[in-house]
Short mmCIF file of C-alpha atoms and ligand atoms in Angstrom, two decimals:
data_model
loop_
_atom_site.label_atom_id
_atom_site.label_comp_id
_atom_site.label_asym_id
_atom_site.label_seq_id
_atom_site.Cartn_x
_atom_site.Cartn_y
_atom_site.Cartn_z
CA UNK A 1 10.06 -15.95 -20.57
CA UNK A 2 10.17 -14.64 -17.04
CA UNK A 3 8.81 -16.40 -13.98
CA UNK A 4 7.71 -13.88 -11.41
CA UNK A 5 6.26 -14.32 -7.93
CA UNK A 6 4.08 -11.50 -6.63
CA UNK A 7 3.48 -11.95 -2.90
CA UNK A 8 0.31 -10.53 -1.35
CA UNK A 9 -1.34 -10.52 -4.78
CA UNK A 10 -4.80 -11.14 -3.31
CA UNK A 11 -4.63 -7.93 -1.27
CA UNK A 12 -5.42 -4.36 -2.25
CA UNK A 13 -2.28 -3.12 -4.03
CA UNK A 14 -1.05 -6.62 -4.90
CA UNK A 15 -4.21 -7.38 -6.90
CA UNK A 16 -3.66 -4.27 -9.03
CA UNK A 17 -0.03 -5.25 -9.62
CA UNK A 18 -1.01 -8.82 -10.57
CA UNK A 19 -3.70 -7.54 -12.96
CA UNK A 20 -1.29 -5.10 -14.63
CA UNK A 21 1.48 -7.70 -15.09
CA UNK A 22 -0.83 -10.51 -16.26
CA UNK A 23 -2.49 -8.28 -18.87
CA UNK A 24 0.61 -6.39 -20.01
CA UNK A 25 3.11 -9.27 -20.14
CA UNK A 26 1.50 -12.40 -21.63
CA UNK A 27 5.03 -13.79 -22.07
CA UNK A 28 5.63 -13.84 -18.27
CA UNK A 29 4.41 -16.49 -15.86
CA UNK A 30 2.86 -14.62 -12.95
CA UNK A 31 2.48 -16.52 -9.68
CA UNK A 32 0.34 -14.87 -7.04
CA UNK A 33 1.54 -16.17 -3.67
CA UNK A 34 -0.80 -15.30 -0.82
CA UNK A 35 -1.78 -16.80 2.52
CA UNK A 36 -5.31 -15.34 2.21
CA UNK A 37 -5.44 -13.71 5.61
CA UNK A 38 -8.52 -11.63 6.45
CA UNK A 39 -7.12 -9.04 3.96
CA UNK A 40 -6.61 -11.45 1.05
CA UNK A 41 -9.53 -11.86 -1.32
CA UNK A 42 -9.44 -13.79 -4.59
CA UNK A 43 -12.60 -11.97 -5.67
CA UNK A 44 -10.22 -9.04 -6.37
CA UNK A 45 -8.83 -11.01 -9.32
CA UNK A 46 -11.94 -12.55 -10.88
CA UNK A 47 -11.30 -10.84 -14.24
CA UNK A 48 -7.87 -12.43 -14.77
CA UNK A 49 -8.06 -15.73 -12.88
CA UNK A 50 -8.45 -17.81 -16.06
CA UNK A 51 -5.57 -16.24 -17.99
CA UNK A 52 -2.97 -18.84 -19.06
CA UNK A 53 -0.04 -16.82 -17.65
CA UNK A 54 -1.56 -16.59 -14.14
CA UNK A 55 -1.39 -19.01 -11.25
CA UNK A 56 -2.46 -18.68 -7.61
CA UNK A 57 -0.53 -20.44 -4.84
CA UNK A 58 -1.83 -20.35 -1.28
CA UNK A 59 1.25 -20.08 0.92
CA UNK A 60 2.51 -18.33 4.05
CA UNK A 61 5.64 -16.29 3.31
CA UNK A 62 7.03 -17.53 6.64
CA UNK A 63 7.06 -21.11 5.30
CA UNK A 64 10.70 -21.24 4.20
CA UNK A 65 10.68 -24.85 2.93
CA UNK A 66 7.56 -24.38 0.82
CA UNK A 67 8.88 -21.18 -0.73
CA UNK A 68 12.34 -22.65 -1.45
CA UNK A 69 10.61 -25.56 -3.21
CA UNK A 70 8.46 -23.13 -5.22
CA UNK A 71 11.56 -21.18 -6.31
CA UNK A 72 13.04 -24.41 -7.70
CA UNK A 73 9.85 -25.82 -9.22
CA UNK A 74 8.90 -22.59 -10.98
CA UNK A 75 12.46 -21.42 -11.74
CA UNK A 76 11.70 -17.99 -10.31
CA UNK A 77 13.60 -15.01 -11.78
CA UNK A 78 11.85 -12.16 -10.03
CA UNK A 79 10.05 -11.50 -6.75
CA UNK A 80 7.79 -8.51 -6.18
CA UNK A 81 7.08 -8.61 -2.46
CA UNK A 82 3.90 -6.96 -1.19
CA UNK A 83 2.60 -9.51 1.34
CA UNK A 84 2.38 -7.90 4.74
CA UNK A 85 0.19 -7.08 7.67
CA UNK A 86 -0.69 -3.54 6.65
CA UNK A 87 -3.10 -1.88 9.10
CA UNK A 88 -1.60 0.43 11.74
CA UNK A 89 -4.50 0.02 14.21
CA UNK A 90 -4.12 -3.78 14.15
CA UNK A 91 -0.39 -3.43 14.78
CA UNK A 92 -1.10 -1.43 17.93
CA UNK A 93 -3.29 -4.30 19.20
CA UNK A 94 -1.19 -7.21 17.97
CA UNK A 95 2.45 -6.31 17.20
CA UNK A 96 3.70 -9.92 17.20
CA UNK A 97 1.76 -10.83 14.05
CA UNK A 98 3.40 -7.85 12.34
CA UNK A 99 6.90 -8.90 13.39
CA UNK A 100 6.24 -12.47 12.26
CA UNK A 101 4.89 -11.68 8.79
CA UNK A 102 6.64 -8.44 7.92
CA UNK A 103 10.06 -9.18 9.38
CA UNK A 104 10.44 -12.97 9.55
CA UNK A 105 8.36 -13.52 6.40
CA UNK A 106 10.53 -11.13 4.39
CA UNK A 107 13.71 -12.69 5.77
CA UNK A 108 12.42 -16.14 4.87
CA UNK A 109 11.80 -15.07 1.23
CA UNK A 110 15.24 -13.44 1.03
CA UNK A 111 17.06 -16.50 2.33
CA UNK A 112 15.17 -18.93 0.05
CA UNK A 113 15.84 -16.69 -2.97
CA UNK A 114 19.52 -16.47 -2.03
CA UNK A 115 19.93 -20.26 -1.75
CA UNK A 116 18.15 -20.89 -5.05
CA UNK A 117 19.75 -18.13 -7.12
CA UNK A 118 23.25 -18.87 -5.79
CA UNK A 119 22.80 -22.53 -6.85
CA UNK A 120 22.32 -21.53 -10.51
CA UNK A 121 25.22 -21.25 -12.98
CA UNK A 122 24.25 -17.65 -13.80
CA UNK A 123 23.73 -16.86 -10.07
CA UNK A 124 22.10 -13.42 -9.65
CA UNK A 125 22.30 -12.48 -13.36
CA UNK A 126 18.85 -11.37 -14.57
CA UNK A 127 17.30 -11.82 -11.12
CA UNK A 128 15.51 -9.25 -8.99
CA UNK A 129 14.07 -9.00 -5.47
CA UNK A 130 11.77 -5.96 -5.33
CA UNK A 131 10.45 -5.04 -1.88
CA UNK A 132 7.41 -2.78 -1.55
CA UNK A 133 7.60 -0.53 1.49
CA UNK A 134 5.89 2.52 2.90
CA UNK A 135 6.58 6.18 3.63
CA UNK A 136 5.71 5.49 7.30
CA UNK A 137 9.23 4.16 7.93
CA UNK A 138 10.51 7.74 7.73
CA UNK A 139 8.42 8.75 10.77
CA UNK A 140 6.33 11.91 10.85
CA UNK A 141 6.82 15.40 9.42
CA UNK A 142 5.99 18.63 11.16
CA UNK A 143 3.27 21.04 10.10
CA UNK A 144 5.27 24.27 10.29
CA UNK A 145 6.68 26.85 7.94
CA UNK A 146 10.01 28.61 8.68
CA UNK A 147 8.49 32.03 8.05
CA UNK A 148 5.48 31.30 10.22
CA UNK A 149 3.09 31.10 7.25
CA UNK A 150 -0.06 29.23 8.22
CA UNK A 151 -0.41 25.95 6.30
CA UNK A 152 -1.53 24.97 3.74
CA UNK A 153 0.79 26.86 1.42
CA UNK A 154 2.16 26.15 -2.03
CA UNK A 155 5.62 24.76 -2.59
CA UNK A 156 7.83 23.91 -5.54
CA UNK A 157 8.93 20.58 -4.08
CA UNK A 158 7.08 18.89 -6.94
CA UNK A 159 9.20 18.43 -10.05
CA UNK A 160 6.41 19.69 -12.27
CA UNK A 161 4.24 22.29 -10.58
CA UNK A 162 3.37 24.07 -7.37
CA UNK A 163 1.30 22.05 -4.95
CA UNK A 164 -0.38 22.42 -1.60
CA UNK A 165 1.71 21.49 1.42
CA UNK A 166 1.18 21.46 5.17
CA UNK A 167 4.85 21.80 6.13
CA UNK A 168 8.15 22.81 4.59
CA UNK A 169 9.85 19.42 4.66
CA UNK A 170 9.29 16.15 2.79
CA UNK A 171 10.34 12.52 2.97
CA UNK A 172 13.30 12.01 0.61
CA UNK A 173 15.07 8.74 -0.22
CA UNK A 174 17.85 9.99 2.07
CA UNK A 175 15.58 10.73 5.06
CA UNK A 176 16.67 8.82 8.17
CA UNK A 177 14.36 6.00 9.25
CA UNK A 178 12.34 6.88 12.36
CA UNK A 179 9.30 4.57 12.54
CA UNK A 180 6.75 5.09 15.33
CA UNK A 181 4.08 2.38 15.08
CA UNK A 182 4.65 -1.37 15.41
CA UNK A 183 3.56 -1.58 11.73
CA UNK A 184 6.13 0.94 10.51
CA UNK A 185 8.82 -0.52 12.79
CA UNK A 186 8.24 -3.95 11.23
CA UNK A 187 8.34 -2.51 7.69
CA UNK A 188 11.53 -0.58 8.51
CA UNK A 189 13.12 -3.76 9.81
CA UNK A 190 12.19 -5.66 6.64
CA UNK A 191 13.62 -2.84 4.48
CA UNK A 192 16.92 -3.12 6.38
CA UNK A 193 17.04 -6.88 5.80
CA UNK A 194 16.45 -6.43 2.06
CA UNK A 195 19.28 -3.88 1.79
CA UNK A 196 21.51 -6.11 3.93
CA UNK A 197 21.03 -8.97 1.42
CA UNK A 198 22.30 -6.70 -1.32
CA UNK A 199 25.21 -5.34 0.68
CA UNK A 200 26.27 -8.72 2.12
CA UNK A 201 25.49 -11.26 -0.59
CA UNK A 202 25.14 -9.10 -3.70
CA UNK A 203 21.46 -9.93 -4.19
CA UNK A 204 19.90 -7.59 -6.80
CA UNK A 205 17.37 -5.79 -4.62
CA UNK A 206 15.26 -2.67 -4.96
CA UNK A 207 13.16 -0.98 -2.26
CA UNK A 208 10.38 1.54 -2.85
CA UNK A 209 8.56 3.64 -0.27
CA UNK A 210 5.08 4.75 -1.26
CA UNK A 211 2.54 7.12 0.28
CA UNK A 212 -1.10 6.28 1.16
CA UNK A 213 -2.93 4.46 -1.63
CA UNK A 214 -6.66 4.68 -2.40
CA UNK A 215 -8.87 3.04 -5.03
CA UNK A 216 -10.92 -0.11 -5.73
CA UNK A 217 -10.44 -3.34 -3.70
CA UNK A 218 -9.06 -1.70 -0.54
CA UNK A 219 -10.12 -3.52 2.61
CA UNK A 220 -12.84 -1.48 4.34
CA UNK A 221 -10.94 -0.96 7.58
CA UNK A 222 -8.78 1.75 5.95
CA UNK A 223 -10.04 5.34 6.06
CA UNK A 224 -11.54 5.86 2.59
CA UNK A 225 -13.38 2.54 1.97
CA UNK A 226 -14.46 2.32 5.63
CA UNK A 227 -16.02 5.76 5.45
CA UNK A 228 -17.67 5.13 2.04
CA UNK A 229 -19.22 1.97 3.46
CA UNK A 230 -20.34 3.70 6.66
CA UNK A 231 -21.85 6.66 4.78
CA UNK A 232 -23.86 4.40 2.49
CA UNK A 233 -25.16 2.56 5.60
CA UNK A 234 -25.55 5.80 7.58
CA UNK A 235 -23.18 4.61 10.31
CA UNK A 236 -20.91 6.90 12.40
CA UNK A 237 -17.57 7.98 10.89
CA UNK A 238 -14.89 7.64 13.61
CA UNK A 239 -12.47 10.55 13.06
CA UNK A 240 -9.33 10.10 15.15
CA UNK A 241 -8.36 13.14 17.26
CA UNK A 242 -9.21 16.41 15.56
CA UNK A 243 -8.97 15.04 12.01
CA UNK A 244 -6.02 17.36 11.38
CA UNK A 245 -3.45 14.69 10.46
CA UNK A 246 -2.13 14.96 6.92
CA UNK A 247 -1.68 12.08 4.49
CA UNK A 248 -0.39 12.10 0.91
CA UNK A 249 -2.75 10.12 -1.37
CA UNK A 250 -1.94 8.21 -4.57
CA UNK A 251 -4.38 6.32 -6.79
CA UNK A 252 -3.52 2.61 -6.48
CA UNK A 253 -3.25 2.04 -10.25
CA UNK A 254 -0.56 4.71 -10.37
CA UNK A 255 1.35 2.84 -7.67
CA UNK A 256 1.08 -0.35 -9.75
CA UNK A 257 2.34 1.56 -12.83
CA UNK A 258 5.30 2.82 -10.80
CA UNK A 259 6.08 -0.74 -9.63
CA UNK A 260 6.08 -1.89 -13.27
CA UNK A 261 8.50 0.87 -14.34
CA UNK A 262 10.82 0.34 -11.37
CA UNK A 263 10.82 -3.47 -11.65
CA UNK A 264 11.94 -3.20 -15.27
CA UNK A 265 14.07 -0.05 -15.30
CA UNK A 266 15.06 0.73 -11.72
CA UNK A 267 18.71 0.59 -10.71
CA UNK A 268 19.73 -2.29 -8.44
CA UNK A 269 20.29 -1.34 -4.78
CA UNK A 270 18.48 1.97 -5.24
CA UNK A 271 15.52 3.29 -3.26
CA UNK A 272 12.69 5.16 -4.97
CA UNK A 273 9.98 7.18 -3.25
CA UNK A 274 6.55 6.92 -4.88
CA UNK A 275 3.91 9.62 -4.39
CA UNK A 276 1.83 12.16 -6.25
CA UNK A 277 2.40 15.39 -4.25
CA UNK A 278 -1.17 15.23 -3.00
CA UNK A 279 -1.45 16.18 0.69
CA UNK A 280 -4.79 16.26 2.45
CA UNK A 281 -5.94 16.78 6.03
CA UNK A 282 -8.07 13.80 7.06
CA UNK A 283 -11.09 15.99 7.79
CA UNK A 284 -10.97 17.53 4.31
CA UNK A 285 -10.77 14.11 2.66
CA UNK A 286 -13.68 12.96 4.81
CA UNK A 287 -15.84 15.93 3.76
CA UNK A 288 -14.98 15.31 0.10
CA UNK A 289 -15.93 11.63 0.46
CA UNK A 290 -19.22 12.50 2.18
CA UNK A 291 -20.16 14.99 -0.55
CA UNK A 292 -19.25 12.52 -3.30
CA UNK A 293 -21.16 9.58 -1.79
CA UNK A 294 -24.19 11.75 -1.11
CA UNK A 295 -24.21 13.12 -4.66
CA UNK A 296 -23.80 9.69 -6.27
CA UNK A 297 -26.54 8.20 -4.08
CA UNK A 298 -28.90 11.04 -4.96
CA UNK A 299 -28.87 12.43 -1.43
CA UNK A 300 -28.46 16.22 -0.89
CA UNK A 301 -24.67 16.92 -0.89
CA UNK A 302 -23.40 17.14 2.69
CA UNK A 303 -26.54 15.50 4.14
CA UNK A 304 -24.37 12.97 5.96
CA UNK A 305 -21.94 15.42 7.60
CA UNK A 306 -23.62 14.66 10.93
CA UNK A 307 -22.14 11.13 10.80
CA UNK A 308 -18.72 12.66 11.62
CA UNK A 309 -17.88 11.48 15.14
CA UNK A 310 -14.65 12.59 16.78
CA UNK A 311 -13.15 9.68 18.75
CA UNK A 312 -10.04 9.07 20.87
CA UNK A 313 -6.89 9.56 18.81
CA UNK A 314 -4.82 6.65 17.49
CA UNK A 315 -1.89 5.96 19.83
CA UNK A 316 1.30 7.54 18.48
CA UNK A 317 -0.65 9.03 15.55
CA UNK A 318 1.85 10.45 13.01
CA UNK A 319 1.04 14.09 12.21
CA UNK A 320 1.99 14.36 8.55
CA UNK A 321 3.33 12.29 5.67
CA UNK A 322 4.52 13.94 2.45
CA UNK A 323 6.58 12.12 -0.16
CA UNK A 324 9.05 13.72 -2.54
CA UNK A 325 9.01 11.48 -5.63
CA UNK A 326 11.15 13.76 -7.82
CA UNK A 327 13.84 11.09 -8.25
CA UNK A 328 11.37 8.58 -9.74
CA UNK A 329 9.80 11.22 -11.96
CA UNK A 330 13.16 12.54 -13.20
CA UNK A 331 15.11 9.29 -13.57
CA UNK A 332 12.42 6.88 -14.76
CA UNK A 333 9.85 9.25 -16.26
CA UNK A 334 6.92 8.04 -14.12
CA UNK A 335 4.19 10.42 -13.12
CA UNK A 336 0.67 9.98 -11.75
CA UNK A 337 -2.00 9.56 -14.42
CA UNK A 338 -4.89 10.95 -12.40
CA UNK A 339 -5.74 14.10 -10.50
CA UNK A 340 -7.16 13.43 -7.04
CA UNK A 341 -10.64 14.78 -7.88
CA UNK A 342 -10.94 12.26 -10.72
CA UNK A 343 -9.47 9.43 -8.62
CA UNK A 344 -11.81 9.91 -5.67
CA UNK A 345 -14.85 10.11 -7.98
CA UNK A 346 -13.84 6.82 -9.66
CA UNK A 347 -13.17 5.23 -6.27
CA UNK A 348 -16.48 6.17 -4.65
CA UNK A 349 -18.34 5.08 -7.79
CA UNK A 350 -16.54 1.72 -7.74
CA UNK A 351 -17.51 0.94 -4.13
CA UNK A 352 -21.11 1.98 -4.70
CA UNK A 353 -21.33 -0.18 -7.83
CA UNK A 354 -19.68 -3.15 -6.09
CA UNK A 355 -21.90 -3.45 -3.05
CA UNK A 356 -21.70 -7.24 -3.16
CA UNK A 357 -17.91 -7.11 -2.81
CA UNK A 358 -18.30 -4.79 0.18
CA UNK A 359 -21.15 -6.78 1.75
CA UNK A 360 -19.23 -10.07 1.48
CA UNK A 361 -16.43 -8.56 3.52
CA UNK A 362 -18.38 -6.49 6.01
CA UNK A 363 -20.82 -9.23 6.97
CA UNK A 364 -19.95 -12.11 9.27
CA UNK A 365 -16.74 -12.53 11.18
CA UNK A 366 -15.08 -9.36 10.03
CA UNK A 367 -17.94 -7.24 11.32
CA UNK A 368 -17.63 -8.86 14.77
CA UNK A 369 -13.89 -8.31 14.82
CA UNK A 370 -14.28 -4.70 13.73
CA UNK A 371 -16.84 -3.94 16.41
CA UNK A 372 -14.80 -5.51 19.22
CA UNK A 373 -11.70 -3.65 18.08
CA UNK A 374 -13.42 -0.29 18.31
CA UNK A 375 -15.20 -1.09 21.56
CA UNK A 376 -11.82 -1.75 23.19
CA UNK A 377 -10.05 1.35 21.91
P1 NAD B 1 -3.39 -5.60 2.24
O1 NAD B 1 -3.49 -5.76 3.71
O2 NAD B 1 -4.57 -5.15 1.46
O3 NAD B 1 -2.90 -6.98 1.58
C1 NAD B 1 -1.89 -7.75 2.13
C2 NAD B 1 -1.91 -9.12 1.44
O4 NAD B 1 -0.85 -9.89 2.00
C3 NAD B 1 -3.20 -9.90 1.67
O5 NAD B 1 -3.64 -10.47 0.45
C4 NAD B 1 -2.80 -10.97 2.66
O6 NAD B 1 -3.55 -12.17 2.54
C5 NAD B 1 -1.34 -11.19 2.31
N1 NAD B 1 -0.57 -11.73 3.45
C6 NAD B 1 -0.54 -11.26 4.72
N2 NAD B 1 0.25 -12.03 5.49
C7 NAD B 1 0.75 -13.01 4.66
C8 NAD B 1 1.64 -14.09 4.86
N3 NAD B 1 2.16 -14.37 6.07
N4 NAD B 1 1.94 -14.88 3.81
C9 NAD B 1 1.42 -14.63 2.57
N5 NAD B 1 0.55 -13.63 2.34
C10 NAD B 1 0.22 -12.82 3.38
O7 NAD B 1 -2.15 -4.62 2.01
P2 NAD B 1 -1.92 -3.46 0.93
O8 NAD B 1 -2.51 -2.22 1.44
O9 NAD B 1 -2.26 -3.97 -0.39
O10 NAD B 1 -0.33 -3.30 1.04
C11 NAD B 1 0.53 -4.12 0.27
C12 NAD B 1 1.96 -3.74 0.55
O11 NAD B 1 2.18 -2.37 0.23
C13 NAD B 1 2.36 -3.89 2.03
O12 NAD B 1 3.67 -4.38 2.06
C14 NAD B 1 2.28 -2.47 2.57
O13 NAD B 1 3.18 -2.32 3.63
C15 NAD B 1 2.68 -1.68 1.37
N6 NAD B 1 2.14 -0.30 1.28
C16 NAD B 1 0.80 -0.08 1.43
C17 NAD B 1 0.30 1.21 1.28
C18 NAD B 1 -1.18 1.52 1.40
O14 NAD B 1 -1.57 2.68 1.41
N7 NAD B 1 -2.04 0.53 1.49
C19 NAD B 1 1.18 2.27 1.02
C20 NAD B 1 2.55 2.00 0.89
C21 NAD B 1 3.01 0.70 1.01
O1 DAU B 2 1.43 5.91 4.31
C1 DAU B 2 1.32 4.62 3.80
C2 DAU B 2 0.47 3.78 4.72
O2 DAU B 2 -0.88 4.22 4.56
C3 DAU B 2 0.56 2.28 4.45
O3 DAU B 2 1.89 1.87 4.70
C4 DAU B 2 -0.41 1.50 5.34
O4 DAU B 2 -0.37 0.13 5.00
C5 DAU B 2 -1.81 2.04 5.10
O5 DAU B 2 -2.73 1.40 5.95
C6 DAU B 2 -1.85 3.56 5.34
O6 DAU B 2 -1.66 3.87 6.74
P1 DAU B 2 -2.52 5.00 7.47
O7 DAU B 2 -2.52 4.72 8.91
O8 DAU B 2 -2.12 6.36 7.03
O9 DAU B 2 -3.98 4.70 6.80
P2 DAU B 2 -5.45 4.59 7.44
O10 DAU B 2 -6.39 4.46 6.29
O11 DAU B 2 -5.53 3.59 8.53
O12 DAU B 2 -5.64 6.03 8.08
C7 DAU B 2 -5.53 7.22 7.32
C8 DAU B 2 -5.69 8.40 8.27
O13 DAU B 2 -7.04 8.44 8.74
C9 DAU B 2 -4.82 8.30 9.50
O14 DAU B 2 -4.38 9.60 9.87
C10 DAU B 2 -5.76 7.75 10.58
C11 DAU B 2 -7.10 8.31 10.17
N1 DAU B 2 -8.28 7.45 10.47
C12 DAU B 2 -8.24 6.15 10.04
C13 DAU B 2 -9.31 5.31 10.30
C14 DAU B 2 -9.26 3.86 9.84
C15 DAU B 2 -9.38 7.96 11.12
O15 DAU B 2 -9.42 9.16 11.49
N2 DAU B 2 -10.42 7.12 11.39
C16 DAU B 2 -10.44 5.81 10.99
O16 DAU B 2 -11.43 5.09 11.27
#
């Protein structure tokens, strides 16, 4: 029997991790700990909420006393930590909330886990603190080729096959941290604290850095679900700058599968990059999403291209992210299960078939917040 806390389990990625663990490991007790901020939504977990090995606890990760009590009451062996403020645009408006949750919240979990685990006769034996981080902590990559070849070009950086790239370099586990946004600065700080708890106290920690996720249950303020929702409602699509920034996209279920493999087989104190060697310019993703939504709604493909609206760029907008996940693929045998074309088709279909989920979020207070945020850009 293992007692595992998954923080942020009511959010986008967390809900996929909770679902995978609850279904795959009936012998584990899975506790979903979430404050239910604007981004937390228990509707994401309707299909597993009645399972006997699942429990939801509403808690703020910054509440040290409550979490220390939970560690003792539930005899927690493992923590998979996803709870965070996760949206870059919000961090530009409100950095303090990001420092509080992402830095102080993570530190609070670490310290409570340390006190509890060190009080046990077996101490850290069989315990694990797994921290989910992002590729954004590495900063931004350039979009150049040493021989002056115009991107995109193919590269062999992938362990398996050639893939399209927009620059010659990648984020490796050894890449120096160089965060630019308040969000990535707060995540970088939390990563440092996690590693410090291993190096100082011997806590069995693991950190992973993943690229952009897409798929069902993502809050519709992030690029792909926001644009799907706007296209179906024929609302403008705010493309930041020239739409030339490059992101590296991974289907969320593949991230959850990687978390499962790493939680069980990863080496303590190691870092693993997670990504699918799948770089896209924003504008190309946007055109693909428009064509897919149009086709699935029975509109002529491309009919909604005129919704594209170029707006003022995001402050400090990172040019390119590209993850090298060779270490994870080679050492732990993980690889993505889906090609992007299949993943985006599934994703668009899911949002169009789950209009109620979208409408519940996009009506009411969130809509007002969203509008004021963009008015003040
Ligand atoms: P999300 O915003 O969808 O969900 C975050 C969850 O954390 C929500 O359920 C929210 O209620 C909860 N939460 C926030 N503050 C809390 C607090 N103080 N106490 C308890 N719960 C709190 O985020 P996501 O996109 O699912 O990201 C999850 C994690 O993965 C984050 O740590 C993020 O940095 C990381 N990550 C995200 C991506 C991505 O593309 N979305 C990529 C790499 C890494
Ligand atoms: O790389 C991993 C990160 O990916 C995660 O750590 C973050 O939690 C997650 O939010 C995501 O960050 P991004 O800033 O890359 O994602 P977002 O969906 O906000 O934006 C993707 C790209 O699209 C980015 O270049 C900005 C651009 N964009 C975004 C929005 C919301 C637009 O052009 N218009 C938009 O309205």
